[in-house]
Short mmCIF file of C-alpha atoms in Angstrom, two decimals:
data_model
loop_
_atom_site.label_atom_id
_atom_site.label_comp_id
_atom_site.label_asym_id
_atom_site.label_seq_id
_atom_site.Cartn_x
_atom_site.Cartn_y
_atom_site.Cartn_z
CA GLN X 203 10.73 14.02 -9.63
CA VAL X 204 10.11 10.95 -8.24
CA GLN X 205 6.74 11.26 -6.10
CA LEU X 206 4.51 8.71 -4.61
CA VAL X 207 1.15 10.66 -2.99
CA GLU X 208 -1.05 9.09 -1.00
CA SER X 209 -4.52 10.19 -0.32
CA GLY X 210 -7.74 8.94 1.04
CA GLY X 211 -7.45 8.33 4.65
CA GLY X 212 -9.59 9.16 7.42
CA LEU X 213 -11.43 9.27 10.70
CA VAL X 214 -13.71 6.17 10.10
CA GLN X 215 -15.68 3.81 12.95
CA PRO X 216 -14.99 0.64 12.87
CA GLY X 217 -17.17 -1.45 9.83
CA GLU X 218 -16.34 1.11 8.00
CA SER X 219 -14.58 1.10 4.42
CA LEU X 220 -11.80 3.74 3.01
CA ARG X 221 -10.41 3.55 0.07
CA LEU X 222 -6.46 4.54 -0.08
CA SER X 223 -5.08 5.86 -3.63
CA CYS X 224 -1.63 6.84 -4.57
CA ALA X 225 -0.69 8.60 -7.63
CA ALA X 226 2.72 7.85 -9.07
CA SER X 227 4.89 10.45 -11.49
CA GLY X 228 8.70 10.12 -12.66
CA PHE X 229 9.21 6.90 -13.23
CA ILE X 230 8.23 3.86 -15.00
CA PHE X 231 5.15 2.89 -12.95
CA LYS X 232 4.36 -0.48 -14.91
CA SER X 233 7.80 -1.48 -14.40
CA TYR X 234 7.64 -1.65 -10.42
CA HIS X 235 5.98 -3.67 -8.24
CA MET X 236 3.94 -1.85 -5.77
CA ALA X 237 2.83 -2.33 -2.35
CA TRP X 238 1.09 -0.81 1.19
CA PHE X 239 2.84 -0.77 4.52
CA ARG X 240 1.44 0.29 7.83
CA GLN X 241 2.96 1.94 10.57
CA ALA X 242 1.84 3.02 14.44
CA PRO X 243 3.68 5.16 16.13
CA GLY X 244 6.59 2.76 18.10
CA ASP X 245 5.74 0.09 15.57
CA GLU X 246 7.85 -1.70 13.15
CA ARG X 247 6.63 -0.83 9.33
CA GLU X 248 4.48 -3.57 8.03
CA LEU X 249 3.65 -4.76 4.53
CA VAL X 250 -0.03 -5.00 3.90
CA ALA X 251 -0.19 -5.92 0.62
CA ALA X 252 1.69 -5.94 -2.50
CA ILE X 253 0.77 -6.07 -6.16
CA GLU X 254 2.74 -7.06 -8.99
CA ASN X 255 3.59 -4.49 -12.05
CA PHE X 256 0.80 -5.31 -14.17
CA GLY X 257 -1.02 -6.80 -11.53
CA ILE X 258 -1.45 -10.37 -12.14
CA GLY X 259 -0.28 -11.75 -8.77
CA THR X 260 -1.31 -9.98 -5.20
CA ARG X 261 -0.21 -10.68 -1.78
CA HIS X 262 -2.17 -9.53 1.72
CA ALA X 263 -1.22 -9.78 5.09
CA ASN X 264 -3.19 -12.54 6.97
CA SER X 265 -4.88 -9.66 9.13
CA VAL X 266 -6.20 -8.02 6.63
CA LYS X 267 -7.04 -11.18 4.24
CA GLY X 268 -10.73 -11.03 3.16
CA ARG X 269 -11.07 -7.37 4.04
CA PHE X 270 -8.32 -5.37 1.97
CA ALA X 271 -7.91 -5.35 -1.67
CA ILE X 272 -4.79 -3.67 -3.45
CA SER X 273 -5.49 -3.17 -7.35
CA ARG X 274 -3.64 -0.97 -9.87
CA ASP X 275 -4.20 1.28 -12.99
CA ASN X 276 -1.26 1.66 -15.03
CA THR X 277 -3.05 4.06 -17.28
CA LYS X 278 -3.55 6.65 -14.32
CA ASN X 279 -0.26 5.39 -12.43
CA THR X 280 -2.19 4.55 -9.85
CA VAL X 281 -2.03 1.92 -6.69
CA TYR X 282 -5.08 1.52 -4.66
CA LEU X 283 -6.17 -0.15 -1.53
CA GLN X 284 -9.70 -1.02 -0.70
CA MET X 285 -10.25 -1.41 3.12
CA ASN X 286 -13.72 -3.01 4.38
CA SER X 287 -14.56 -3.81 7.75
CA LEU X 288 -11.97 -1.38 9.32
CA LYS X 289 -11.02 -2.62 12.68
CA PRO X 290 -9.18 -0.11 15.50
CA GLU X 291 -6.15 -2.40 15.18
CA ASP X 292 -5.92 -1.34 11.39
CA THR X 293 -4.91 2.44 12.83
CA ALA X 294 -2.14 3.56 11.28
CA THR X 295 -0.20 5.83 9.02
CA TYR X 296 -0.45 4.16 5.68
CA TYR X 297 2.50 4.37 3.10
CA CYS X 298 3.04 3.23 -0.59
CA GLY X 299 6.36 1.49 -2.29
CA ALA X 300 7.73 0.85 -5.11
CA VAL X 301 9.98 -2.01 -5.80
CA ARG X 302 11.74 -3.78 -8.45
CA LYS X 303 11.91 -7.38 -7.39
CA TRP X 304 8.75 -9.55 -6.41
CA ASN X 305 10.74 -11.63 -3.95
CA ASP X 306 11.57 -8.22 -2.14
CA ILE X 307 8.31 -7.12 -1.36
CA TRP X 308 8.58 -8.25 2.10
CA THR X 309 11.93 -5.88 3.27
CA MET X 310 11.17 -2.42 3.40
CA ASN X 311 14.68 -1.55 2.87
CA ASN X 312 14.52 -2.84 -0.61
CA TYR X 313 11.91 -0.02 -1.79
CA ASP X 314 13.25 2.16 -4.05
CA TYR X 315 10.55 5.21 -3.40
CA TRP X 316 8.04 5.85 -0.92
CA GLY X 317 5.41 8.17 -0.45
CA GLN X 318 4.84 10.54 2.29
CA GLY X 319 1.87 8.40 4.02
CA THR X 320 -1.82 8.95 4.49
CA GLN X 321 -3.32 8.17 8.49
CA VAL X 322 -5.75 5.84 9.01
CA THR X 323 -8.08 6.19 12.22
CA VAL X 324 -10.62 3.67 13.33
CA SER X 325 -12.40 4.45 16.47
CA SER X 326 -15.57 4.51 17.84
#
């Protein structure tokens, strides 16, 4: 069975950091580009960051550039999102997804697999 399991979310204060993890199984991890999306209630799911299958190229949303960094470890079938200098507007459910084509990363309907999400809340 294909599984993507996110972890690492929680409640933090503005300016603090979190590291999210997404553990993958049931498919050939290194054949897929991976991404993090986030979604707040009533909002559209938006791309936060994406990483090519071997980690060579990355993309980060303008809203998180310089603060967040996506990475992956193909020996562990895991993708990470390091989130620094967190802001209240980063509050959302964060999902990881797997997509086969790099040029498809911006459209969520292109993703083959999704995790269940992990909640990140940034509040004083």
